[in-house]
PDB file of C-alpha atoms and ligand atoms in Angstrom:
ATOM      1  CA  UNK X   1     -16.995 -11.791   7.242  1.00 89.00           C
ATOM      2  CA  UNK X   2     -19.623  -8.928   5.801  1.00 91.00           C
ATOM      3  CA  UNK X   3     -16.876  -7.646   3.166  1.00 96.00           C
ATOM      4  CA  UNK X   4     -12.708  -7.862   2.965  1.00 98.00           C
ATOM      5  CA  UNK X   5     -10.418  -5.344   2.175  1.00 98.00           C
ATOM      6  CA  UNK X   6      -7.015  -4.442   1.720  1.00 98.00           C
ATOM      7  CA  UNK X   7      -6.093  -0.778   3.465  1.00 98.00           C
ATOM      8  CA  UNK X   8      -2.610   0.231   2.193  1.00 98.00           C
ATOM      9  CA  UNK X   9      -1.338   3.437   3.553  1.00 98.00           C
ATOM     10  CA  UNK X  10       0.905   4.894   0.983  1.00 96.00           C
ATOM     11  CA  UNK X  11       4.091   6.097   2.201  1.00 96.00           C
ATOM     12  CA  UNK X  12       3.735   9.478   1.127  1.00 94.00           C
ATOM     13  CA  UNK X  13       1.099  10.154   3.636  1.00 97.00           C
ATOM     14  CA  UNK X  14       2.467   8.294   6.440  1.00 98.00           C
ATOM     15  CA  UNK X  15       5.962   9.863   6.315  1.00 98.00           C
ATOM     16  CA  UNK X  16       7.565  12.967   4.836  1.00 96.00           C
ATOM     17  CA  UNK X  17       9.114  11.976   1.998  1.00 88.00           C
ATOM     18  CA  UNK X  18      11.065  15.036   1.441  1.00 91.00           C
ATOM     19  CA  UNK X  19      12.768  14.454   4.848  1.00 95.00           C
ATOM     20  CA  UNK X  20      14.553  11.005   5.709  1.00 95.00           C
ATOM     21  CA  UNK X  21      13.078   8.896   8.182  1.00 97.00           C
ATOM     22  CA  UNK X  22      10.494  10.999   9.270  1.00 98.00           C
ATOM     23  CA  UNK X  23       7.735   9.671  10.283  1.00 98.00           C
ATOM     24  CA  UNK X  24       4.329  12.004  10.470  1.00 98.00           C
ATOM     25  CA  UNK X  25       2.777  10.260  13.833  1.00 98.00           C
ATOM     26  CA  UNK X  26      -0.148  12.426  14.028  1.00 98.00           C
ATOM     27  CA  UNK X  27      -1.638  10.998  10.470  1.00 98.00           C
ATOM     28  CA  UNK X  28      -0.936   7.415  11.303  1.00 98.00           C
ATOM     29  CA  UNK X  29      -2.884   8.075  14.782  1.00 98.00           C
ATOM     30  CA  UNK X  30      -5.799   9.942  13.167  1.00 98.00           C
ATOM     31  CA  UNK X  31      -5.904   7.176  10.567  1.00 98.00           C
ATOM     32  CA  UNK X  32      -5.930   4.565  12.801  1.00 98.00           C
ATOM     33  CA  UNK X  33      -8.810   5.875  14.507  1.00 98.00           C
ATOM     34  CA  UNK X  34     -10.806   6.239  11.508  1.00 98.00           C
ATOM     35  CA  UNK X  35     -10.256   2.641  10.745  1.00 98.00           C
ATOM     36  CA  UNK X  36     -11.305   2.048  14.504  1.00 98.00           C
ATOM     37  CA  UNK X  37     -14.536   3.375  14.166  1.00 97.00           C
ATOM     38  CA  UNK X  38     -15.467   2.148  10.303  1.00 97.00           C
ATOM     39  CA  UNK X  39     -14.522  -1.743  12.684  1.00 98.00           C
ATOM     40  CA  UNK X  40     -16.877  -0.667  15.528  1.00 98.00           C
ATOM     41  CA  UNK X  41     -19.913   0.175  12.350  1.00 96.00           C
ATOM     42  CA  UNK X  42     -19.343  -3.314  10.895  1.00 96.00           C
ATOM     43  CA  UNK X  43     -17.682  -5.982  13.160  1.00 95.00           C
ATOM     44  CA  UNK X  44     -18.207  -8.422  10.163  1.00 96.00           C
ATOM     45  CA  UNK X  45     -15.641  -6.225   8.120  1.00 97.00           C
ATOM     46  CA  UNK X  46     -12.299  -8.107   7.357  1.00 98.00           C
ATOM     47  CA  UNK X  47      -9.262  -6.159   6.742  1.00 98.00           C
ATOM     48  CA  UNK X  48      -5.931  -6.543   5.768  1.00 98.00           C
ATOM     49  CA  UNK X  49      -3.414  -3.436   6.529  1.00 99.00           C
ATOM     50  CA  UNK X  50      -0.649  -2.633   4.305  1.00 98.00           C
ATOM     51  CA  UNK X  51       1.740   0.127   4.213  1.00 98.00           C
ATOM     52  CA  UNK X  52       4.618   1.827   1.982  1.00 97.00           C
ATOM     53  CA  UNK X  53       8.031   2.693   3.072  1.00 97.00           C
ATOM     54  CA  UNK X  54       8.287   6.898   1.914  1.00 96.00           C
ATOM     55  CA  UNK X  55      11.052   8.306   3.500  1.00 96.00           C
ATOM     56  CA  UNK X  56      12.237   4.918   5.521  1.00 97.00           C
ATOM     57  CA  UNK X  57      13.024   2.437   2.763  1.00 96.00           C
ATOM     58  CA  UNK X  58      12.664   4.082  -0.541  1.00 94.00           C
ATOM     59  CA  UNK X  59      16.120   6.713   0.486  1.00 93.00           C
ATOM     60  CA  UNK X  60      17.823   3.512   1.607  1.00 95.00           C
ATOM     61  CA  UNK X  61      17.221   1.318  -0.987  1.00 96.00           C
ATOM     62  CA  UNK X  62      18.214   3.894  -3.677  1.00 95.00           C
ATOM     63  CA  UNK X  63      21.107   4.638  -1.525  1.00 96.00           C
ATOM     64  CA  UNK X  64      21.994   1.087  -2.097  1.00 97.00           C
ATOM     65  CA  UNK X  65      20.571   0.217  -5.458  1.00 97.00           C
ATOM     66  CA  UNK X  66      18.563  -2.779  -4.343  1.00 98.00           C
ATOM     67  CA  UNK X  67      15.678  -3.119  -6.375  1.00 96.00           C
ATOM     68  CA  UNK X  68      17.598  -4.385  -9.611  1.00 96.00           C
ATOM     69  CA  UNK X  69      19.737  -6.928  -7.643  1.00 98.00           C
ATOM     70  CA  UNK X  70      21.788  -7.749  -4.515  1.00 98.00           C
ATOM     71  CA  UNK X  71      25.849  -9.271  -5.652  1.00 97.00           C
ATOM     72  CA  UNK X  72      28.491  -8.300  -2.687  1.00 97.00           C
ATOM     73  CA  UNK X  73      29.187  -8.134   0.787  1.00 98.00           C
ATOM     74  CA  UNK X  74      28.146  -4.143   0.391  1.00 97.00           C
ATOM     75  CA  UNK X  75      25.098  -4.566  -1.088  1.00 98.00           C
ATOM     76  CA  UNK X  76      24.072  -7.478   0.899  1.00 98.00           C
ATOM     77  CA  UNK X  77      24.701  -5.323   3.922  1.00 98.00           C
ATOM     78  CA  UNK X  78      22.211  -2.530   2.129  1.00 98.00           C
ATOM     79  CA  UNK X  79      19.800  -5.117   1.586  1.00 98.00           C
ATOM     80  CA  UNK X  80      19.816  -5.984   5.334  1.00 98.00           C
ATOM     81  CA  UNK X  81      19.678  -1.924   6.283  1.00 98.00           C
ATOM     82  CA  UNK X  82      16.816  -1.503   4.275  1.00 98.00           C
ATOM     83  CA  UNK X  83      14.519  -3.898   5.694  1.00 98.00           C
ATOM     84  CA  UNK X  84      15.722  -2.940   9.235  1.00 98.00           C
ATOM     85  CA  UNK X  85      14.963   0.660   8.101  1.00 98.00           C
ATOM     86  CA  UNK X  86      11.406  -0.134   6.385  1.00 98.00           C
ATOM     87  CA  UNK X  87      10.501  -2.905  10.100  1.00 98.00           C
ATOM     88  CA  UNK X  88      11.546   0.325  12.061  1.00 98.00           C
ATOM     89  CA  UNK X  89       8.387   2.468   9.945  1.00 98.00           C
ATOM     90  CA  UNK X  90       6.358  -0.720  10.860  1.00 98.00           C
ATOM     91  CA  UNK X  91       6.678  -0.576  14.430  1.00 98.00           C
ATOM     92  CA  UNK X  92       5.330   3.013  14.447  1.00 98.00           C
ATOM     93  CA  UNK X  93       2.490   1.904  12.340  1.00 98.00           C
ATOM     94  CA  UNK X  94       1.692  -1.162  14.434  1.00 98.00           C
ATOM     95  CA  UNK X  95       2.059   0.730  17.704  1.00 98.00           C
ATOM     96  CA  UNK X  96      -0.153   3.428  16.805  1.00 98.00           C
ATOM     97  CA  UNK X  97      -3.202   0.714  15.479  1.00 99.00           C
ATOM     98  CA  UNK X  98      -2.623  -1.319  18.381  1.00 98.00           C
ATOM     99  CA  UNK X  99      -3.043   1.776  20.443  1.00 98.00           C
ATOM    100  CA  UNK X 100      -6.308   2.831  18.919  1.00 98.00           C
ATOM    101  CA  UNK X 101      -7.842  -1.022  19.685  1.00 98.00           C
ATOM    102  CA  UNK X 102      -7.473  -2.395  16.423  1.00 98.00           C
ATOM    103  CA  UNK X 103      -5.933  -6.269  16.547  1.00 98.00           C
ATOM    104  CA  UNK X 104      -3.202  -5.598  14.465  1.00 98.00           C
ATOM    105  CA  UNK X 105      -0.299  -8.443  13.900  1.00 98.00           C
ATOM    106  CA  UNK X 106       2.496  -7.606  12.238  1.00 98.00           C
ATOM    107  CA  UNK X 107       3.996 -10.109   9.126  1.00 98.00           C
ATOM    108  CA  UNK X 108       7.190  -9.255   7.906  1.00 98.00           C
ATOM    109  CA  UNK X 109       7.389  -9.911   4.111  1.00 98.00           C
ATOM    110  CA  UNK X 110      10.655 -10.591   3.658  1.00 98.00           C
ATOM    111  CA  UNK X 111      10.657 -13.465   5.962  1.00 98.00           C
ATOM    112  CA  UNK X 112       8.715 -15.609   3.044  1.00 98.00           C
ATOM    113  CA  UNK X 113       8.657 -13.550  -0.256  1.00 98.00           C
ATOM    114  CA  UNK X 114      10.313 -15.057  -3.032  1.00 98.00           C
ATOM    115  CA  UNK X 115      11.104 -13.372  -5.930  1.00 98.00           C
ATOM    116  CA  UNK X 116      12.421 -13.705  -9.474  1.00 98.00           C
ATOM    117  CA  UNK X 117      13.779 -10.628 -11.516  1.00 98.00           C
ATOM    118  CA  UNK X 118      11.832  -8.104  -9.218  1.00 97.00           C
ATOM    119  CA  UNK X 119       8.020 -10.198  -9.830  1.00 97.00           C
ATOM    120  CA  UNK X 120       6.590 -11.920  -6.093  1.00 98.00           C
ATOM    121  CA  UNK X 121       6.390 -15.220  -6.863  1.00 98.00           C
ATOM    122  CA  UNK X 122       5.584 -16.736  -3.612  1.00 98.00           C
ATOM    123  CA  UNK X 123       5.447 -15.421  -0.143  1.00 98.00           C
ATOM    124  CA  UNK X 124       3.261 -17.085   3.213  1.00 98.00           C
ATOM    125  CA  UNK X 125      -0.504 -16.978   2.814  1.00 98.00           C
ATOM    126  CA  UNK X 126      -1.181 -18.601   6.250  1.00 98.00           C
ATOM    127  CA  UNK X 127      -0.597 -16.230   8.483  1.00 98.00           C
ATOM    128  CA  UNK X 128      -2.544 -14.091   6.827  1.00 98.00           C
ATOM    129  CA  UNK X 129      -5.528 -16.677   6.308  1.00 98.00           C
ATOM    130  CA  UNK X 130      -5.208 -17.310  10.096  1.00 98.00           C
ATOM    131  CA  UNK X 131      -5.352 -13.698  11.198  1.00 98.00           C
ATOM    132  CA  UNK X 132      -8.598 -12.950   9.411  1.00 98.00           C
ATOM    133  CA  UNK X 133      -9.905 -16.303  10.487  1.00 98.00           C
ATOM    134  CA  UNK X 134      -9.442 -15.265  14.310  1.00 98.00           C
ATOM    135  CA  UNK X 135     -10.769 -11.546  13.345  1.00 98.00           C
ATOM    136  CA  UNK X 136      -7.174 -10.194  13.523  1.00 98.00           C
ATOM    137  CA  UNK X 137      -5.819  -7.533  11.099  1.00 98.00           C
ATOM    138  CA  UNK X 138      -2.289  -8.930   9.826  1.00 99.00           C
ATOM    139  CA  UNK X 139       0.034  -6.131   8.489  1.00 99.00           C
ATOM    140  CA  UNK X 140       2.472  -6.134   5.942  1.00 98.00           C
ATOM    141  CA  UNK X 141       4.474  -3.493   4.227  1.00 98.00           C
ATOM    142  CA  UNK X 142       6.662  -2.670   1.042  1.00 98.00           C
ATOM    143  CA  UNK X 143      10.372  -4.626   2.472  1.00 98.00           C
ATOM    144  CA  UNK X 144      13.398  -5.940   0.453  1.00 98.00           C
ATOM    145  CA  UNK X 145      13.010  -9.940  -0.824  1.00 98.00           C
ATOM    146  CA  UNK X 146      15.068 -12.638  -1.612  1.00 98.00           C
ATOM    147  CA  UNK X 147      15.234 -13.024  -5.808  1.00 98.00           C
ATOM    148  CA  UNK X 148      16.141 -16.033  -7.518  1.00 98.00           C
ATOM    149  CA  UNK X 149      17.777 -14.236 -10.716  1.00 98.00           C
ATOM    150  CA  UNK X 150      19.180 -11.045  -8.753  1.00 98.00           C
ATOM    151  CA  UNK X 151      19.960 -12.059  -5.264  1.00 98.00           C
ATOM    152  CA  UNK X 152      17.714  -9.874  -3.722  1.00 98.00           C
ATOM    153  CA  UNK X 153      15.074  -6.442  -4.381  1.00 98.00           C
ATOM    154  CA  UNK X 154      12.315  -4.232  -3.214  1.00 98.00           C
ATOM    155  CA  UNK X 155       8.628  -5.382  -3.583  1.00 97.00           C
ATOM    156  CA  UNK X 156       5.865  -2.824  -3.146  1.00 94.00           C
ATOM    157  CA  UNK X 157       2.586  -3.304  -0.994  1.00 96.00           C
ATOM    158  CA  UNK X 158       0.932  -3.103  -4.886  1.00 94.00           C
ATOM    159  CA  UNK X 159       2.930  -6.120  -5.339  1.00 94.00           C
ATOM    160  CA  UNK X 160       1.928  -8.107  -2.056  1.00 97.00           C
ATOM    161  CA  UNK X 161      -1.122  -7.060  -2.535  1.00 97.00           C
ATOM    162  CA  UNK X 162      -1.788  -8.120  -6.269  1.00 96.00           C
ATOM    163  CA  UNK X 163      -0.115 -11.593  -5.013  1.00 97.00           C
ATOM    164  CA  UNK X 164      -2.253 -11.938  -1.882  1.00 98.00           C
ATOM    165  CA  UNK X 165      -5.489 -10.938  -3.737  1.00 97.00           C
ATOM    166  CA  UNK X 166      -5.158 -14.247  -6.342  1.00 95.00           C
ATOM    167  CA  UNK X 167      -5.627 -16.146  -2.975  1.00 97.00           C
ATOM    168  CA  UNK X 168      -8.104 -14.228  -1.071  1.00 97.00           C
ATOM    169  CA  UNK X 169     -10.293 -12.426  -3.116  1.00 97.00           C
ATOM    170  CA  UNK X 170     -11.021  -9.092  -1.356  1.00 98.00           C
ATOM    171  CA  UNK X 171     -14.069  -7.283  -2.436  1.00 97.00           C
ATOM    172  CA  UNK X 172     -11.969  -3.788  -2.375  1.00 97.00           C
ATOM    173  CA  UNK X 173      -8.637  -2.587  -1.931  1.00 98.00           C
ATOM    174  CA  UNK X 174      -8.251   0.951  -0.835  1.00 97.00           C
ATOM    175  CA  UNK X 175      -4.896   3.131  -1.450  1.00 96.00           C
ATOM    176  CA  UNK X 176      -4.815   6.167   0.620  1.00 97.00           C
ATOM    177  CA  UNK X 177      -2.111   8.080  -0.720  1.00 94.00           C
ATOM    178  CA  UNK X 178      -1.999  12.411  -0.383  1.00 92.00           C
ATOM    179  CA  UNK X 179      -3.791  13.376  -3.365  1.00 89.00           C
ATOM    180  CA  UNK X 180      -7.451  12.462  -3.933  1.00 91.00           C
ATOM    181  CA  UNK X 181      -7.230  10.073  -6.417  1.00 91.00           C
ATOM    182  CA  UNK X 182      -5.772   9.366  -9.683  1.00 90.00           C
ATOM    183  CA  UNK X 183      -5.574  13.190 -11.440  1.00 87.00           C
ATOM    184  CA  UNK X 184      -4.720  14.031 -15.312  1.00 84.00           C
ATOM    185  CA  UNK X 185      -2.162  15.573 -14.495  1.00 79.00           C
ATOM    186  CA  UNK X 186       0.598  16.255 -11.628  1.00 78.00           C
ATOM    187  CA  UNK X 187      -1.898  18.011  -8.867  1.00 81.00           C
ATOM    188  CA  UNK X 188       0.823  19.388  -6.135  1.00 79.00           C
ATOM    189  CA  UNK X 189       2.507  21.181  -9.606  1.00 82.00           C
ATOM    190  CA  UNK X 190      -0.411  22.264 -11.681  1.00 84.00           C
ATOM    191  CA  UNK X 191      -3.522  23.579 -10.591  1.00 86.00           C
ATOM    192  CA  UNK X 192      -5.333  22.662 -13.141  1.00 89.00           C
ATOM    193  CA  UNK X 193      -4.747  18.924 -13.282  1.00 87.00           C
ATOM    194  CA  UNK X 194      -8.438  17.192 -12.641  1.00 89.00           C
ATOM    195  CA  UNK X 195      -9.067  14.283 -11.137  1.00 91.00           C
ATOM    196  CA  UNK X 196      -9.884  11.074 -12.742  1.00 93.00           C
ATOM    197  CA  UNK X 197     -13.680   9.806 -11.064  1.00 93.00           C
ATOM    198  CA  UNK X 198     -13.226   6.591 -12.720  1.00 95.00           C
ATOM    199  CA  UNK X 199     -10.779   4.430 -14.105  1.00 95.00           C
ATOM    200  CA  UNK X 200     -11.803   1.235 -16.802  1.00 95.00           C
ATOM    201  CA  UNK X 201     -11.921  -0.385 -19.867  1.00 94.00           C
ATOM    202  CA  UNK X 202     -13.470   3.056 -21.462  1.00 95.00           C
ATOM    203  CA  UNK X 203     -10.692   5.091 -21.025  1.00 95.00           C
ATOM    204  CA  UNK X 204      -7.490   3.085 -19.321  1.00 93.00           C
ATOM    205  CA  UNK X 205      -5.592   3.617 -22.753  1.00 91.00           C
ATOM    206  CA  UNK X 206      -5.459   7.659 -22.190  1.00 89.00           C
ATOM    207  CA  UNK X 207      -5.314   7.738 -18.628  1.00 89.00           C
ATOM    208  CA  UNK X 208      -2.094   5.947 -19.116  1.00 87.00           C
ATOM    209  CA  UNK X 209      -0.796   7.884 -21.484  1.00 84.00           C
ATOM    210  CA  UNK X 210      -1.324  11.271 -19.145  1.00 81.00           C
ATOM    211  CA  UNK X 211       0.540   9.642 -15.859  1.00 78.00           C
ATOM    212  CA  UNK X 212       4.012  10.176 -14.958  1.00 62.00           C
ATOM    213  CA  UNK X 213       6.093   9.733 -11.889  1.00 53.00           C
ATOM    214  CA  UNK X 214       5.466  10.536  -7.949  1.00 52.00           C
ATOM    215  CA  UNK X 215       7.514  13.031  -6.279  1.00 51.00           C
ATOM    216  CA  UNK X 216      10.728  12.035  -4.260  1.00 53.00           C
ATOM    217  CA  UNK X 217      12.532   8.718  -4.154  1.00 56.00           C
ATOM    218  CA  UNK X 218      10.358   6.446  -5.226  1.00 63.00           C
ATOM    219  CA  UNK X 219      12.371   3.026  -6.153  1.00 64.00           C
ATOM    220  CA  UNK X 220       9.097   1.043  -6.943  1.00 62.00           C
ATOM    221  CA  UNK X 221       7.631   3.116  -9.980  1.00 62.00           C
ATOM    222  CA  UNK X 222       5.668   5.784  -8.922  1.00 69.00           C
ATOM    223  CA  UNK X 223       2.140   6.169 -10.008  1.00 76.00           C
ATOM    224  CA  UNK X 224       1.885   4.737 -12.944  1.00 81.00           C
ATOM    225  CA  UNK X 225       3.543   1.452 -11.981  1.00 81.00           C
ATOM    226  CA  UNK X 226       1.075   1.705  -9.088  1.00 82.00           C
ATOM    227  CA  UNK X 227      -2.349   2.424 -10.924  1.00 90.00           C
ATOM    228  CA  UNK X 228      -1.405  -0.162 -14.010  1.00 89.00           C
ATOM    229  CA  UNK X 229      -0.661  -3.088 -11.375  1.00 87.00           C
ATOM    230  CA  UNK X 230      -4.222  -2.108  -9.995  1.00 93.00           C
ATOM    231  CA  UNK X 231      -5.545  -2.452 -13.447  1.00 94.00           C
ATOM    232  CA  UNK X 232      -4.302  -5.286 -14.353  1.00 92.00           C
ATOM    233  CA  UNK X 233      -5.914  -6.874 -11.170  1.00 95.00           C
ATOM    234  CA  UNK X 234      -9.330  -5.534 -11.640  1.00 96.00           C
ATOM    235  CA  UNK X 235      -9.194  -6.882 -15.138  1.00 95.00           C
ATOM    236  CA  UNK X 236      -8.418 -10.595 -13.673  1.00 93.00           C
ATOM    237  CA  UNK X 237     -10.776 -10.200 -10.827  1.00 93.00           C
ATOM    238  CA  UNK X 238     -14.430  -8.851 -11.944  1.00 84.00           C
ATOM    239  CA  UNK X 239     -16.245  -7.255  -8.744  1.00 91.00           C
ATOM    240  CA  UNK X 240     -12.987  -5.968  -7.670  1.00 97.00           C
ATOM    241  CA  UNK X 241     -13.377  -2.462  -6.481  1.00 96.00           C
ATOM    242  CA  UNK X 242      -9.712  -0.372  -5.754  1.00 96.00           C
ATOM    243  CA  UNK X 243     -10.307   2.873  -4.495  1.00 96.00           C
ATOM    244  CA  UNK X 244      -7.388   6.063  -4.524  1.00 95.00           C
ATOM    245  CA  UNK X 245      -8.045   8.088  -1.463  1.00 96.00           C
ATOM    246  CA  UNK X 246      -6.066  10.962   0.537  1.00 95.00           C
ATOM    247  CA  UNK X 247      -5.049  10.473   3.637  1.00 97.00           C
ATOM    248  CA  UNK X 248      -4.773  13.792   4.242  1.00 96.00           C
ATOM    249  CA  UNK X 249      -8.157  14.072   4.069  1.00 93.00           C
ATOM    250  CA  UNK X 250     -10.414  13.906   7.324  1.00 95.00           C
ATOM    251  CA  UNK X 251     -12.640  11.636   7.635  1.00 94.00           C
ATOM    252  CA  UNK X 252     -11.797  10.131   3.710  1.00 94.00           C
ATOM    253  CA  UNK X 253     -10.883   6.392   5.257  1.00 97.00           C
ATOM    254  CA  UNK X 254     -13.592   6.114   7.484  1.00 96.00           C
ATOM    255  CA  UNK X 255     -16.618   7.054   5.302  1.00 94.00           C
ATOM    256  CA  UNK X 256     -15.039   5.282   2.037  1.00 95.00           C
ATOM    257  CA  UNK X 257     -14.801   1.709   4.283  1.00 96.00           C
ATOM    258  CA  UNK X 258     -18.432   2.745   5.860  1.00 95.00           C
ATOM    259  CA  UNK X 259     -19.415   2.744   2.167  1.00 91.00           C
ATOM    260  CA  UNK X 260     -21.099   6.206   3.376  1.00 87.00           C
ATOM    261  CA  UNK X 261     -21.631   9.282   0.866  1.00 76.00           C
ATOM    262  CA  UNK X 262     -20.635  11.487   3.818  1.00 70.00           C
ATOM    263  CA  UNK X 263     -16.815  12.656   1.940  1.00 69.00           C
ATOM    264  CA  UNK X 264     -16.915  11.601  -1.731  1.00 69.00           C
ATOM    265  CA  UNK X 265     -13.375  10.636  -2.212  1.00 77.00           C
ATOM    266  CA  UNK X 266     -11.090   9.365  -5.047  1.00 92.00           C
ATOM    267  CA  UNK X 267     -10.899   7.553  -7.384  1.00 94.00           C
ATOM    268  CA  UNK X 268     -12.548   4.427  -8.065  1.00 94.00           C
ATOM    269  CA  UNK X 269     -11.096   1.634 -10.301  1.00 95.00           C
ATOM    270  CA  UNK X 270     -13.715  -1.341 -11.924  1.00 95.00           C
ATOM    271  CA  UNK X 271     -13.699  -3.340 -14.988  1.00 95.00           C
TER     272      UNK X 271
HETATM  273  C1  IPE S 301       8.519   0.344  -0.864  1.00 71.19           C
HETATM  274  O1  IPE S 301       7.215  -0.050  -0.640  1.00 71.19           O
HETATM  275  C2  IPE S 301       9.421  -0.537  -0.039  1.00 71.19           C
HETATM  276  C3  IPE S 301      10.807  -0.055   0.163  1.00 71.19           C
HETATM  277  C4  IPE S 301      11.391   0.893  -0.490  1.00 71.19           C
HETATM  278  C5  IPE S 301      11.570  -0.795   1.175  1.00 71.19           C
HETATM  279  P1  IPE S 301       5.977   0.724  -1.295  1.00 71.19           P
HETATM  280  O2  IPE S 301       6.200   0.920  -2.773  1.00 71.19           O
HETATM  281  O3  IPE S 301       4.759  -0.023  -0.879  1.00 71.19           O
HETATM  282  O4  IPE S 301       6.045   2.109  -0.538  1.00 71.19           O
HETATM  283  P2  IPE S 301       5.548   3.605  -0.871  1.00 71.19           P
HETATM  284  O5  IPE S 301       4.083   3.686  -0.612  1.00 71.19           O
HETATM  285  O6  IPE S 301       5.876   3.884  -2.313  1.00 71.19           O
HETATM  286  O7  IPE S 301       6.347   4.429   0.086  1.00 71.19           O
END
């Protein structure tokens, strides 16, 4: 293997999150075939595909309160309609990668993630070690867990990701989201909010202080939760590279896993 990443598509750009359950197929095909050809330019290039819940799970799981605990037949029952909701966005996803050649095997989270008081503790690496050991892609998305404090929550690809990483050691992880980058400010509500280049030890203190929330439901933290779980990895792990991209973007996924200067996109994040 050449290089490993980890490819999450955020769920804001693969659904409308104002809307629920609406998927946007045209952005998961286009992205798929961008990640199609960036595997054709480097065969040696291992990848790990992740993706968030928008619209699917995140209006369900609020709906049902299950990311600080699972007590009751009701809730139980939410817990169970979320992750049917969030495996329904993952057959879309999975269908539409397969479709555009890329060997794509699908690993549902909350068959093996164990958590306590919302943290991943433990979930199955082997699956996952197999799949890139056979030059397979295994997916995995943002589902409900098991918890041993609160019966059950949400966990976040950020999360699976974070835990994975400790294992695997990926060289960059790559969030495509639909803004480009981490901004210093909100950029869908004020123009003038620039984007952040860089993120690291220099200035992580005030580009904390200047993020808030995402828009819509968003039942794992927005992104701030999201960018200060990424920088707490890179600290841990030094050569880690995470890169914020938009998927909205043409062309944005391809060149950034090409490596190629073709679109400069996002924001990087390195300690
Ligand atoms: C959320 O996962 C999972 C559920 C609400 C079931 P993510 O945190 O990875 O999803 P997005 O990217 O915010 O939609």
């Amino acid at each position: 293997m050449s290089e490993l990443a980890f490819v999450k598509l955020g769920g804001s750009v693969i659904t409308d999150k104002t809307r629920a359950e609406t998927a946007r197929p045209e952005v998961i095909r286009r992205l798929a075939r961008e990640m199609a050809s960036a595997m054709a330019a480097d065969p040696g290039l291992g990848l790990v595909l992740g993706h968030g819940s928008g619209s699917f799970g995140h209006i369900a799981a609020q709906r049902h309160g299950t990311r600080g605990g699972v007590r009751g037949t009701d809730s139980w029952r939410g817990f169970a309609e979320v992750a049917t909701i969030a495996a329904r966005l993952n057959r879309t996803v999975v269908d539409a990668f397969h479709d555009a050649g890329i060997p794509v095997w699908s690993l549902q989270p909350s068959a093996s993630a164990h958590c306590d008081g919302g943290e991943l503790e433990s979930m199955a690496l082997e699956p996952v070690t197999k799949a890139l050991k056979h030059g397979l892609v295994p997916v995995l998305y943002g589902d409900v867990a098991l918890d041993a404090s609160q019966g059950g929550t949400i966990i976040s690809t950020e999360q699976i990701f974070v835990y994975l990483a400790r294992y695997l050691e990926p060289d960059r992880i790559i969030l495509v989201g639909t803004v480009d980058g981490v901004f210093d400010g909100d950029p869908l509500r004020d123009p003038s909010a620039r984007q952040i280049p860089e993120i690291s030890a220099a200035n992580w203190a005030s580009v904390e202080a200047l993020l808030g929330g995402s828009h819509g439901t968003d039942v794992t933290g927005g992104m701030l939760a999201k960018v200060a779980d990424m920088v707490d990895l890179v600290r841990q792990s030094p050569g880690l590279e995470v890169q914020v991209i938009s998927g909205e973007q043409e062309g944005a996924l391809r060149t950034v896993l090409e490596r190629s200067t073709e679109v400069r996109a996002g924001t990087v994040i390195r300690w």
